[in-house]
């Protein structure tokens, strides 16, 4: 059975029926008012990064980083396997040519050199001994040849005597034949000795040349060993600044291991790397724009290593101002290798918005309003972007981060 409502309950229900629609209407009005306020809100022009469209150059290229290093530097390596006994300088010290940098343990190297000196002396004495023995043998053969020549002369005289006696009837044919045989025998023995002498002379000369060549080669090895021992003193090869030094006393070092770097810090160059997909663009002579902090410098690619290492190619850059005060060894700088240049084109400053040549929806200033406009952009460089259409020279466009206004078509500025 329905209960009869009290007057208070009826009044409450009536109020509820009025309040709910009023609340909805109020909310809607507030929302509309908020949108209007947002649309009418004015921002300081200084809050936005604006770029004025102007005519100028646009430079596009391959961006990478490069390391500053001394243009002239010499690396000092260990010529032997040894260990560091003492360190005489520190990185950053100014050194003169010949100054000792490190002391290595040279006992083994010195012993090896002394042994080589003794062996060279023994080889030299063996050569003298060889020459003396050869001279003795050759002199003996020469003496035997003289004796044989005397015998041949004697046999020839006997033969002529027998032939003369036989011609006057005082001799016999048998005695002439015997004299003839004795002469031929003596002559053949002489010829045999002469051939033996020629053979001995050839053999002696060849043996002597071999020994002399071996001695010469060993002397070269001895000289190289002495030079290595001298290089093991580890001295500064030139005057300059010590930019690297192996300073661990007691550390073992191997032949060829880098011990120090002496650099001339009066001029610099850059050593950079870039992905190998840009190998066709990075060529000797290509212009390079360098940015070291707030300083901009010019340079050019001087050489390119054709070998790819871990997907990168290395290149060297020579600088137009190699002695610029903003440069220092070990500094990593931004480098852009220019691949395209366009002069006298309409341009705006590059910003975070630019990705590739295409149309962009940008805020362009029209009086006190930044209004969205489609702008066609072309070549993108390190600092500037080419404008193909949508802007006129002198107009200002927002090039900063505008994500907070992604849903707005215009922004009012003071």
CSV table of C-alpha atoms in Angstrom, one decimal:
chain,number,residue,atom,x,y,z
A,1,UNK,CA,0.0,0.0,0.0
A,2,UNK,CA,1.4,3.4,-1.0
A,3,UNK,CA,2.4,5.7,1.9
A,4,UNK,CA,1.4,9.3,1.7
A,5,UNK,CA,4.5,11.5,1.5
A,6,UNK,CA,5.1,14.2,4.0
A,7,UNK,CA,5.4,17.8,3.0
A,8,UNK,CA,9.1,17.8,3.8
A,9,UNK,CA,9.8,14.7,1.6
A,10,UNK,CA,7.8,16.2,-1.3
A,11,UNK,CA,9.9,19.4,-1.0
A,12,UNK,CA,13.2,17.4,-1.0
A,13,UNK,CA,12.2,15.5,-4.1
A,14,UNK,CA,11.2,18.7,-5.8
A,15,UNK,CA,14.6,20.3,-5.0
A,16,UNK,CA,16.4,17.2,-6.3
A,17,UNK,CA,14.6,17.5,-9.6
A,18,UNK,CA,15.8,21.1,-9.9
A,19,UNK,CA,19.4,20.7,-8.7
A,20,UNK,CA,20.5,17.8,-11.0
A,21,UNK,CA,19.7,19.6,-14.3
A,22,UNK,CA,21.2,22.8,-12.9
A,23,UNK,CA,24.4,21.0,-12.0
A,24,UNK,CA,24.7,19.5,-15.4
A,25,UNK,CA,24.1,22.9,-17.0
A,26,UNK,CA,26.6,24.6,-14.7
A,27,UNK,CA,29.2,22.0,-15.6
A,28,UNK,CA,28.7,22.5,-19.3
A,29,UNK,CA,28.8,26.3,-18.9
A,30,UNK,CA,32.1,26.0,-16.9
A,31,UNK,CA,33.6,23.7,-19.6
A,32,UNK,CA,32.6,26.1,-22.3
A,33,UNK,CA,34.0,29.0,-20.3
A,34,UNK,CA,37.3,27.1,-19.8
A,35,UNK,CA,37.7,26.4,-23.5
A,36,UNK,CA,37.0,30.1,-24.2
A,37,UNK,CA,39.5,31.1,-21.5
A,38,UNK,CA,42.1,28.7,-22.9
A,39,UNK,CA,41.5,30.0,-26.4
A,40,UNK,CA,41.7,33.6,-25.2
A,41,UNK,CA,44.8,32.9,-23.1
A,42,UNK,CA,47.8,34.9,-24.2
A,43,UNK,CA,51.4,33.6,-23.9
A,44,UNK,CA,54.6,35.6,-23.8
A,45,UNK,CA,56.2,35.5,-27.2
A,46,UNK,CA,59.5,34.8,-25.5
A,47,UNK,CA,58.2,31.4,-24.5
A,48,UNK,CA,58.5,30.2,-28.1
A,49,UNK,CA,61.6,29.6,-30.2
A,50,UNK,CA,60.9,31.6,-33.3
A,51,UNK,CA,62.9,31.6,-36.5
A,52,UNK,CA,62.6,34.2,-39.2
A,53,UNK,CA,62.5,32.9,-42.8
A,54,UNK,CA,65.4,34.3,-44.7
A,55,UNK,CA,67.5,33.6,-47.8
A,56,UNK,CA,70.9,32.0,-47.3
A,57,UNK,CA,72.8,28.7,-47.6
A,58,UNK,CA,71.7,25.3,-46.4
A,59,UNK,CA,74.4,22.7,-45.8
A,60,UNK,CA,73.4,19.0,-45.5
A,61,UNK,CA,75.8,16.2,-44.5
A,62,UNK,CA,76.7,13.2,-42.4
A,63,UNK,CA,76.9,14.0,-38.7
A,64,UNK,CA,79.3,12.2,-36.4
A,65,UNK,CA,81.8,12.9,-33.7
A,66,UNK,CA,85.6,13.2,-34.0
A,67,UNK,CA,88.5,13.1,-31.6
A,68,UNK,CA,91.0,15.9,-31.5
A,69,UNK,CA,94.6,14.8,-31.6
A,70,UNK,CA,98.0,16.4,-32.2
A,71,UNK,CA,98.8,16.9,-35.9
A,72,UNK,CA,102.4,15.8,-35.2
A,73,UNK,CA,102.9,13.1,-32.6
A,74,UNK,CA,105.3,10.2,-32.1
A,75,UNK,CA,104.5,6.9,-30.4
A,76,UNK,CA,107.3,5.3,-28.4
A,77,UNK,CA,107.1,1.5,-28.2
A,78,UNK,CA,109.1,-1.1,-26.3
A,79,UNK,CA,111.7,-2.7,-28.6
A,80,UNK,CA,112.2,-5.6,-26.2
A,81,UNK,CA,110.4,-7.8,-23.7
A,82,UNK,CA,111.2,-6.4,-20.3
A,83,UNK,CA,109.7,-4.7,-17.3
A,84,UNK,CA,109.6,-1.0,-16.2
A,85,UNK,CA,112.1,-0.1,-13.5
A,86,UNK,CA,111.6,3.6,-13.2
A,87,UNK,CA,109.4,6.5,-14.5
A,88,UNK,CA,111.0,9.8,-15.0
A,89,UNK,CA,108.1,12.0,-16.2
A,90,UNK,CA,104.4,12.5,-15.9
A,91,UNK,CA,101.7,13.0,-18.5
A,92,UNK,CA,101.5,16.7,-19.5
A,93,UNK,CA,105.3,17.4,-18.9
A,94,UNK,CA,107.2,19.2,-21.5
A,95,UNK,CA,110.1,17.1,-22.7
A,96,UNK,CA,113.1,17.7,-25.0
A,97,UNK,CA,114.5,15.4,-27.6
A,98,UNK,CA,116.7,12.8,-25.8
A,99,UNK,CA,115.1,13.2,-22.3
A,100,UNK,CA,114.7,9.8,-20.6
A,101,UNK,CA,111.1,8.8,-20.1
A,102,UNK,CA,111.3,5.3,-18.7
A,103,UNK,CA,114.0,2.9,-17.5
A,104,UNK,CA,113.6,-0.7,-18.5
A,105,UNK,CA,115.4,-3.8,-17.1
A,106,UNK,CA,118.2,-4.2,-19.7
A,107,UNK,CA,120.3,-6.8,-18.1
A,108,UNK,CA,119.2,-9.6,-20.4
A,109,UNK,CA,119.4,-7.4,-23.5
A,110,UNK,CA,122.9,-6.2,-22.5
A,111,UNK,CA,124.1,-9.8,-21.9
A,112,UNK,CA,122.7,-10.8,-25.3
A,113,UNK,CA,124.5,-7.9,-27.0
A,114,UNK,CA,127.8,-8.8,-25.3
A,115,UNK,CA,127.5,-12.4,-26.4
A,116,UNK,CA,126.9,-11.2,-30.0
A,117,UNK,CA,130.0,-9.0,-29.8
A,118,UNK,CA,132.1,-12.0,-28.8
A,119,UNK,CA,130.6,-14.1,-31.5
A,120,UNK,CA,131.3,-11.4,-34.1
A,121,UNK,CA,135.0,-11.5,-33.0
A,122,UNK,CA,135.1,-15.3,-33.3
A,123,UNK,CA,133.6,-15.1,-36.8
A,124,UNK,CA,136.2,-12.5,-37.8
A,125,UNK,CA,139.0,-14.6,-36.5
A,126,UNK,CA,137.7,-17.7,-38.3
A,127,UNK,CA,137.7,-15.7,-41.5
A,128,UNK,CA,141.3,-14.7,-40.9
A,129,UNK,CA,142.1,-18.4,-40.2
A,130,UNK,CA,140.4,-19.5,-43.3
A,131,UNK,CA,142.2,-17.0,-45.5
A,132,UNK,CA,145.6,-18.1,-44.0
A,133,UNK,CA,144.8,-21.7,-44.6
A,134,UNK,CA,143.8,-21.0,-48.2
A,135,UNK,CA,147.0,-19.0,-48.8
A,136,UNK,CA,149.1,-21.9,-47.5
A,137,UNK,CA,147.4,-24.4,-49.8
A,138,UNK,CA,147.6,-22.1,-52.8
A,139,UNK,CA,151.3,-21.3,-52.1
A,140,UNK,CA,152.0,-25.0,-51.9
A,141,UNK,CA,150.3,-25.7,-55.2
A,142,UNK,CA,152.2,-22.8,-56.7
A,143,UNK,CA,155.5,-24.2,-55.6
A,144,UNK,CA,154.6,-27.7,-56.9
A,145,UNK,CA,153.7,-26.1,-60.3
A,146,UNK,CA,157.1,-24.4,-60.4
A,147,UNK,CA,158.8,-27.8,-59.7
A,148,UNK,CA,156.7,-29.4,-62.4
A,149,UNK,CA,157.5,-26.7,-64.9
A,150,UNK,CA,161.2,-27.3,-64.2
A,151,UNK,CA,160.7,-31.0,-64.7
A,152,UNK,CA,158.9,-30.4,-68.0
A,153,UNK,CA,161.8,-28.1,-69.2
A,154,UNK,CA,164.3,-30.8,-68.3
A,155,UNK,CA,162.4,-33.6,-70.0
A,156,UNK,CA,162.0,-31.4,-73.1
A,157,UNK,CA,165.8,-30.8,-73.2
A,158,UNK,CA,166.4,-34.5,-72.9
A,159,UNK,CA,164.0,-35.2,-75.7
A,160,UNK,CA,165.7,-32.7,-78.0
A,161,UNK,CA,169.1,-34.2,-77.1
A,162,UNK,CA,168.0,-37.7,-77.9
A,163,UNK,CA,166.4,-36.6,-81.2
A,164,UNK,CA,169.7,-34.8,-82.1
A,165,UNK,CA,171.8,-37.9,-81.3
A,166,UNK,CA,169.4,-40.1,-83.2
A,167,UNK,CA,169.7,-37.8,-86.2
A,168,UNK,CA,173.5,-38.3,-86.3
A,169,UNK,CA,173.3,-42.0,-85.7
A,170,UNK,CA,174.6,-41.9,-82.1
A,171,UNK,CA,171.3,-42.6,-80.5
A,172,UNK,CA,168.4,-45.1,-80.8
A,173,UNK,CA,164.8,-44.8,-81.6
A,174,UNK,CA,163.9,-46.5,-78.3
A,175,UNK,CA,165.6,-43.8,-76.3
A,176,UNK,CA,163.8,-41.1,-78.2
A,177,UNK,CA,160.5,-42.8,-77.5
A,178,UNK,CA,161.3,-43.0,-73.8
A,179,UNK,CA,162.3,-39.4,-73.7
A,180,UNK,CA,159.1,-38.5,-75.5
A,181,UNK,CA,157.0,-40.4,-73.0
A,182,UNK,CA,158.8,-38.8,-70.0
A,183,UNK,CA,158.2,-35.4,-71.4
A,184,UNK,CA,154.5,-36.0,-72.0
A,185,UNK,CA,154.1,-37.4,-68.5
A,186,UNK,CA,155.8,-34.3,-67.0
A,187,UNK,CA,153.6,-32.0,-69.1
A,188,UNK,CA,150.4,-33.8,-68.1
A,189,UNK,CA,151.4,-33.6,-64.4
A,190,UNK,CA,152.0,-29.9,-64.8
A,191,UNK,CA,148.6,-29.3,-66.5
A,192,UNK,CA,146.9,-31.4,-63.7
A,193,UNK,CA,148.6,-29.2,-61.0
A,194,UNK,CA,147.5,-26.0,-62.9
A,195,UNK,CA,143.9,-27.2,-63.1
A,196,UNK,CA,144.0,-28.1,-59.4
A,197,UNK,CA,145.3,-24.6,-58.6
A,198,UNK,CA,142.4,-23.0,-60.6
A,199,UNK,CA,139.9,-25.2,-58.8
A,200,UNK,CA,141.4,-24.4,-55.4
A,201,UNK,CA,141.4,-20.7,-56.2
A,202,UNK,CA,137.7,-20.8,-57.2
A,203,UNK,CA,136.8,-22.9,-54.2
A,204,UNK,CA,138.8,-20.6,-51.9
A,205,UNK,CA,137.2,-17.5,-53.3
A,206,UNK,CA,133.6,-19.0,-53.0
A,207,UNK,CA,134.3,-20.2,-49.4
A,208,UNK,CA,135.8,-16.8,-48.5
A,209,UNK,CA,132.8,-14.9,-50.0
A,210,UNK,CA,130.3,-17.1,-48.0
A,211,UNK,CA,132.2,-16.5,-44.8
A,212,UNK,CA,132.4,-12.8,-45.5
A,213,UNK,CA,128.7,-12.6,-46.3
A,214,UNK,CA,127.8,-14.5,-43.1
A,215,UNK,CA,130.0,-12.1,-41.2
A,216,UNK,CA,128.4,-9.1,-42.9
A,217,UNK,CA,124.9,-10.4,-42.1
A,218,UNK,CA,125.9,-11.1,-38.5
A,219,UNK,CA,127.4,-7.6,-38.2
A,220,UNK,CA,124.1,-6.1,-39.4
A,221,UNK,CA,122.3,-8.2,-36.8
A,222,UNK,CA,124.8,-7.0,-34.2
A,223,UNK,CA,124.2,-3.3,-35.3
A,224,UNK,CA,120.4,-3.9,-35.0
A,225,UNK,CA,120.8,-5.4,-31.6
A,226,UNK,CA,122.9,-2.5,-30.5
A,227,UNK,CA,120.3,-0.1,-31.9
A,228,UNK,CA,117.6,-2.0,-30.1
A,229,UNK,CA,119.6,-1.7,-26.9
A,230,UNK,CA,119.9,2.0,-27.5
A,231,UNK,CA,116.2,2.4,-28.1
A,232,UNK,CA,115.4,0.4,-25.0
A,233,UNK,CA,116.7,3.5,-23.1
A,234,UNK,CA,113.2,4.9,-23.8
A,235,UNK,CA,114.0,8.6,-24.5
A,236,UNK,CA,111.9,11.3,-26.0
A,237,UNK,CA,112.2,11.1,-29.8
A,238,UNK,CA,111.4,14.8,-30.3
A,239,UNK,CA,110.6,17.9,-28.3
A,240,UNK,CA,107.0,18.2,-27.3
A,241,UNK,CA,104.4,17.4,-24.6
A,242,UNK,CA,104.0,14.0,-23.1
A,243,UNK,CA,100.4,13.1,-23.8
A,244,UNK,CA,100.6,9.4,-22.8
A,245,UNK,CA,102.9,7.4,-20.6
A,246,UNK,CA,103.0,3.8,-19.3
A,247,UNK,CA,103.7,4.7,-15.7
A,248,UNK,CA,103.3,1.3,-13.9
A,249,UNK,CA,106.6,0.5,-12.3
A,250,UNK,CA,107.3,-3.2,-12.3
A,251,UNK,CA,104.8,-3.9,-15.1
A,252,UNK,CA,105.9,-6.3,-17.8
A,253,UNK,CA,106.0,-4.9,-21.4
A,254,UNK,CA,106.2,-6.8,-24.7
A,255,UNK,CA,108.0,-5.8,-27.9
A,256,UNK,CA,105.9,-3.3,-29.8
A,257,UNK,CA,103.8,-2.3,-26.8
A,258,UNK,CA,103.1,1.5,-26.6
A,259,UNK,CA,105.0,3.2,-23.7
A,260,UNK,CA,104.6,6.9,-24.4
A,261,UNK,CA,103.3,9.5,-26.9
A,262,UNK,CA,105.1,12.8,-27.4
A,263,UNK,CA,103.0,15.4,-29.2
A,264,UNK,CA,103.4,18.8,-30.7
A,265,UNK,CA,100.5,20.7,-29.2
A,266,UNK,CA,100.9,23.7,-31.5
A,267,UNK,CA,98.6,22.2,-34.1
A,268,UNK,CA,95.8,19.6,-34.2
A,269,UNK,CA,93.8,17.4,-36.5
A,270,UNK,CA,90.7,15.3,-36.1
A,271,UNK,CA,90.2,11.5,-36.2
A,272,UNK,CA,86.6,10.4,-36.8
A,273,UNK,CA,84.5,7.4,-37.6
A,274,UNK,CA,81.2,7.1,-39.5
A,275,UNK,CA,78.9,4.2,-40.5
A,276,UNK,CA,80.2,2.4,-43.6
A,277,UNK,CA,76.9,3.1,-45.4
A,278,UNK,CA,78.2,6.7,-45.8
A,279,UNK,CA,81.5,5.5,-47.4
A,280,UNK,CA,80.5,6.9,-50.8
A,281,UNK,CA,80.0,10.4,-49.3
A,282,UNK,CA,83.1,10.6,-47.2
A,283,UNK,CA,85.9,11.2,-49.6
A,284,UNK,CA,89.2,13.1,-49.4
A,285,UNK,CA,88.6,16.8,-50.0
A,286,UNK,CA,85.0,16.9,-48.6
A,287,UNK,CA,84.3,19.9,-46.5
A,288,UNK,CA,83.7,19.5,-42.8
A,289,UNK,CA,82.0,21.7,-40.3
A,290,UNK,CA,83.2,21.2,-36.7
A,291,UNK,CA,81.6,22.4,-33.5
A,292,UNK,CA,83.7,22.4,-30.3
A,293,UNK,CA,81.4,23.7,-27.6
A,294,UNK,CA,80.3,27.1,-28.9
A,295,UNK,CA,83.1,27.4,-31.4
A,296,UNK,CA,82.6,26.5,-35.1
A,297,UNK,CA,85.6,25.5,-37.2
A,298,UNK,CA,86.1,24.5,-40.8
A,299,UNK,CA,88.1,21.6,-42.2
A,300,UNK,CA,88.3,19.0,-44.9
A,301,UNK,CA,88.7,15.2,-45.1
A,302,UNK,CA,92.4,14.5,-45.6
A,303,UNK,CA,92.3,10.7,-45.8
A,304,UNK,CA,89.9,7.8,-45.5
A,305,UNK,CA,90.7,4.3,-44.3
A,306,UNK,CA,89.1,2.0,-46.9
A,307,UNK,CA,88.9,-0.9,-44.3
A,308,UNK,CA,85.7,-1.2,-42.3
A,309,UNK,CA,86.0,-2.0,-38.6
A,310,UNK,CA,82.9,-3.1,-36.7
A,311,UNK,CA,80.7,-1.4,-39.4
A,312,UNK,CA,82.5,1.9,-39.3
A,313,UNK,CA,85.1,3.6,-41.5
A,314,UNK,CA,87.8,5.9,-40.1
A,315,UNK,CA,88.8,9.2,-41.6
A,316,UNK,CA,91.2,12.1,-40.8
A,317,UNK,CA,90.3,15.8,-40.9
A,318,UNK,CA,92.7,18.6,-41.5
A,319,UNK,CA,91.7,21.9,-40.0
A,320,UNK,CA,91.7,25.4,-41.5
A,321,UNK,CA,92.8,26.7,-38.0
A,322,UNK,CA,94.8,23.8,-36.6
A,323,UNK,CA,96.1,26.0,-33.7
A,324,UNK,CA,92.7,27.3,-32.6
A,325,UNK,CA,92.7,27.8,-28.8
A,326,UNK,CA,89.4,25.9,-28.4
A,327,UNK,CA,91.2,22.7,-29.4
A,328,UNK,CA,92.9,20.4,-27.0
A,329,UNK,CA,94.0,16.7,-27.3
A,330,UNK,CA,91.4,14.1,-26.4
A,331,UNK,CA,88.5,16.6,-26.9
A,332,UNK,CA,85.5,15.0,-28.7
A,333,UNK,CA,83.8,17.4,-31.1
A,334,UNK,CA,80.8,17.3,-33.4
A,335,UNK,CA,81.7,17.0,-37.1
A,336,UNK,CA,79.5,17.2,-40.1
A,337,UNK,CA,80.8,16.1,-43.5
A,338,UNK,CA,79.0,18.2,-46.1
A,339,UNK,CA,77.4,16.3,-48.9
A,340,UNK,CA,75.0,18.9,-50.3
A,341,UNK,CA,75.1,22.7,-50.5
A,342,UNK,CA,72.3,25.0,-51.7
A,343,UNK,CA,72.9,28.8,-51.8
A,344,UNK,CA,70.4,31.6,-51.8
A,345,UNK,CA,67.4,29.5,-50.7
A,346,UNK,CA,64.6,30.4,-48.3
A,347,UNK,CA,65.5,28.8,-45.0
A,348,UNK,CA,64.5,28.6,-41.3
A,349,UNK,CA,66.5,27.3,-38.4
A,350,UNK,CA,66.5,23.5,-37.8
A,351,UNK,CA,64.5,22.3,-34.9
A,352,UNK,CA,63.4,19.1,-33.2
A,353,UNK,CA,60.4,18.9,-35.5
A,354,UNK,CA,62.4,18.2,-38.7
A,355,UNK,CA,62.9,14.6,-39.8
A,356,UNK,CA,63.0,14.5,-43.6
A,357,UNK,CA,61.9,16.6,-46.6
A,358,UNK,CA,58.1,16.7,-46.5
A,359,UNK,CA,55.1,18.9,-45.5
A,360,UNK,CA,54.9,20.0,-41.8
A,361,UNK,CA,52.1,21.7,-39.8
A,362,UNK,CA,53.9,24.6,-38.2
A,363,UNK,CA,52.8,27.6,-36.1
A,364,UNK,CA,53.5,30.8,-38.1
A,365,UNK,CA,53.2,34.2,-36.4
A,366,UNK,CA,50.6,36.5,-37.8
A,367,UNK,CA,50.6,39.6,-35.6
A,368,UNK,CA,49.7,38.5,-32.1
A,369,UNK,CA,48.7,35.0,-33.1
A,370,UNK,CA,50.6,31.9,-33.9
A,371,UNK,CA,48.5,30.1,-36.5
A,372,UNK,CA,49.0,26.6,-37.9
A,373,UNK,CA,50.0,26.5,-41.5
A,374,UNK,CA,51.2,23.7,-43.8
A,375,UNK,CA,54.9,24.4,-44.8
A,376,UNK,CA,56.8,22.3,-47.3
A,377,UNK,CA,60.4,21.7,-46.2
A,378,UNK,CA,63.2,20.4,-48.3
A,379,UNK,CA,66.9,19.8,-47.6
A,380,UNK,CA,67.8,19.7,-43.9
A,381,UNK,CA,71.2,20.9,-42.7
A,382,UNK,CA,72.9,21.1,-39.4
A,383,UNK,CA,71.6,24.6,-38.6
A,384,UNK,CA,69.0,25.4,-41.3
A,385,UNK,CA,66.2,23.7,-43.3
A,386,UNK,CA,65.2,24.7,-46.8
A,387,UNK,CA,61.7,26.1,-47.2
A,388,UNK,CA,60.0,25.1,-50.5
A,389,UNK,CA,56.6,26.6,-49.9
A,390,UNK,CA,54.2,27.9,-47.3
A,391,UNK,CA,56.4,30.7,-46.0
A,392,UNK,CA,57.6,34.1,-47.2
A,393,UNK,CA,60.8,35.8,-46.3
A,394,UNK,CA,60.5,37.8,-43.0
A,395,UNK,CA,57.8,35.6,-41.6
A,396,UNK,CA,58.4,33.9,-38.2
A,397,UNK,CA,57.7,30.3,-37.4
A,398,UNK,CA,57.9,28.3,-34.2
A,399,UNK,CA,60.7,25.8,-34.4
A,400,UNK,CA,60.8,24.6,-30.8
A,401,UNK,CA,58.9,21.8,-29.0
A,402,UNK,CA,55.2,22.5,-29.5
A,403,UNK,CA,53.8,19.2,-28.2
A,404,UNK,CA,51.7,21.1,-25.5
A,405,UNK,CA,49.7,22.7,-28.3
A,406,UNK,CA,49.2,19.7,-30.5
A,407,UNK,CA,45.4,20.1,-30.5
A,408,UNK,CA,45.3,23.9,-31.1
A,409,UNK,CA,45.0,25.7,-34.4
A,410,UNK,CA,46.2,29.0,-33.1
A,411,UNK,CA,48.0,30.5,-30.1
A,412,UNK,CA,47.6,34.1,-28.9
A,413,UNK,CA,50.8,35.9,-27.8
A,414,UNK,CA,51.5,39.1,-26.1
